[in-house]
C-alpha positions as YAML, in Angstrom:
chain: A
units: angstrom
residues:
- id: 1
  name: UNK
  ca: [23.12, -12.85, 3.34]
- id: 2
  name: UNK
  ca: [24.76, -9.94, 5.14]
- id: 3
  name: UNK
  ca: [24.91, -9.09, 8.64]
- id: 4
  name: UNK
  ca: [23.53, -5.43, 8.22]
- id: 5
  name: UNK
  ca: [21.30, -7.32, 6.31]
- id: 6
  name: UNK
  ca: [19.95, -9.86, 9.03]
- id: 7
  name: UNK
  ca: [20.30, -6.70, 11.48]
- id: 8
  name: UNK
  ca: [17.78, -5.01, 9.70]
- id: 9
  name: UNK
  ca: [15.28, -7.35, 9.61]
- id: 10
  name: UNK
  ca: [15.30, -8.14, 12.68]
- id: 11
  name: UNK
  ca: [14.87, -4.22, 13.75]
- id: 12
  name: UNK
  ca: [11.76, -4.68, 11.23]
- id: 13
  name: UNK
  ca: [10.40, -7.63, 12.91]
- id: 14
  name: UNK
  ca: [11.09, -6.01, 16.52]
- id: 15
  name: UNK
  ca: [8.90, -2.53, 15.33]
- id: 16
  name: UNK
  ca: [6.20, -4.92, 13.70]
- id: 17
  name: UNK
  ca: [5.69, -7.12, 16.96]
- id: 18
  name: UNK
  ca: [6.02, -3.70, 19.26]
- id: 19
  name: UNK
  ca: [3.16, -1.90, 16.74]
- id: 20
  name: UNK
  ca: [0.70, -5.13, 16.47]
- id: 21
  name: UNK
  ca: [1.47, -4.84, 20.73]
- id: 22
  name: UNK
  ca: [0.80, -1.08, 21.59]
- id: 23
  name: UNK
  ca: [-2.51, -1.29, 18.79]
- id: 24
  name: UNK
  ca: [-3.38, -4.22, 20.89]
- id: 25
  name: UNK
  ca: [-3.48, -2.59, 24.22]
- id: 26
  name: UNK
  ca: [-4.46, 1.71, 22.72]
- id: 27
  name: UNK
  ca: [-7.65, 0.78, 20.39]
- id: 28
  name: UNK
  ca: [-9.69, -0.63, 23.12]
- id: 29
  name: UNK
  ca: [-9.46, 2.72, 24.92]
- id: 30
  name: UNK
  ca: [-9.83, 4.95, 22.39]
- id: 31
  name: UNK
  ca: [-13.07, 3.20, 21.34]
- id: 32
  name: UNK
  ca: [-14.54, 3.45, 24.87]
...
């Protein structure tokens, strides 16, 4: 496996976790 490889899934991973995070914390206020 390469580096840029392992790099990039870890950038994938990182933007998941952050998403599933900020949905976490935004939907509860926008539904009131």
């Amino acid at each position: 496996m390469k580096r840029g490889f392992t790099l990039f899934l870890k950038v994938v991973i990182l933007l998941i976790a952050v998403g599933a995070f900020a949905g976490m914390i935004w939907f509860p206020q926008t539904e009131g």
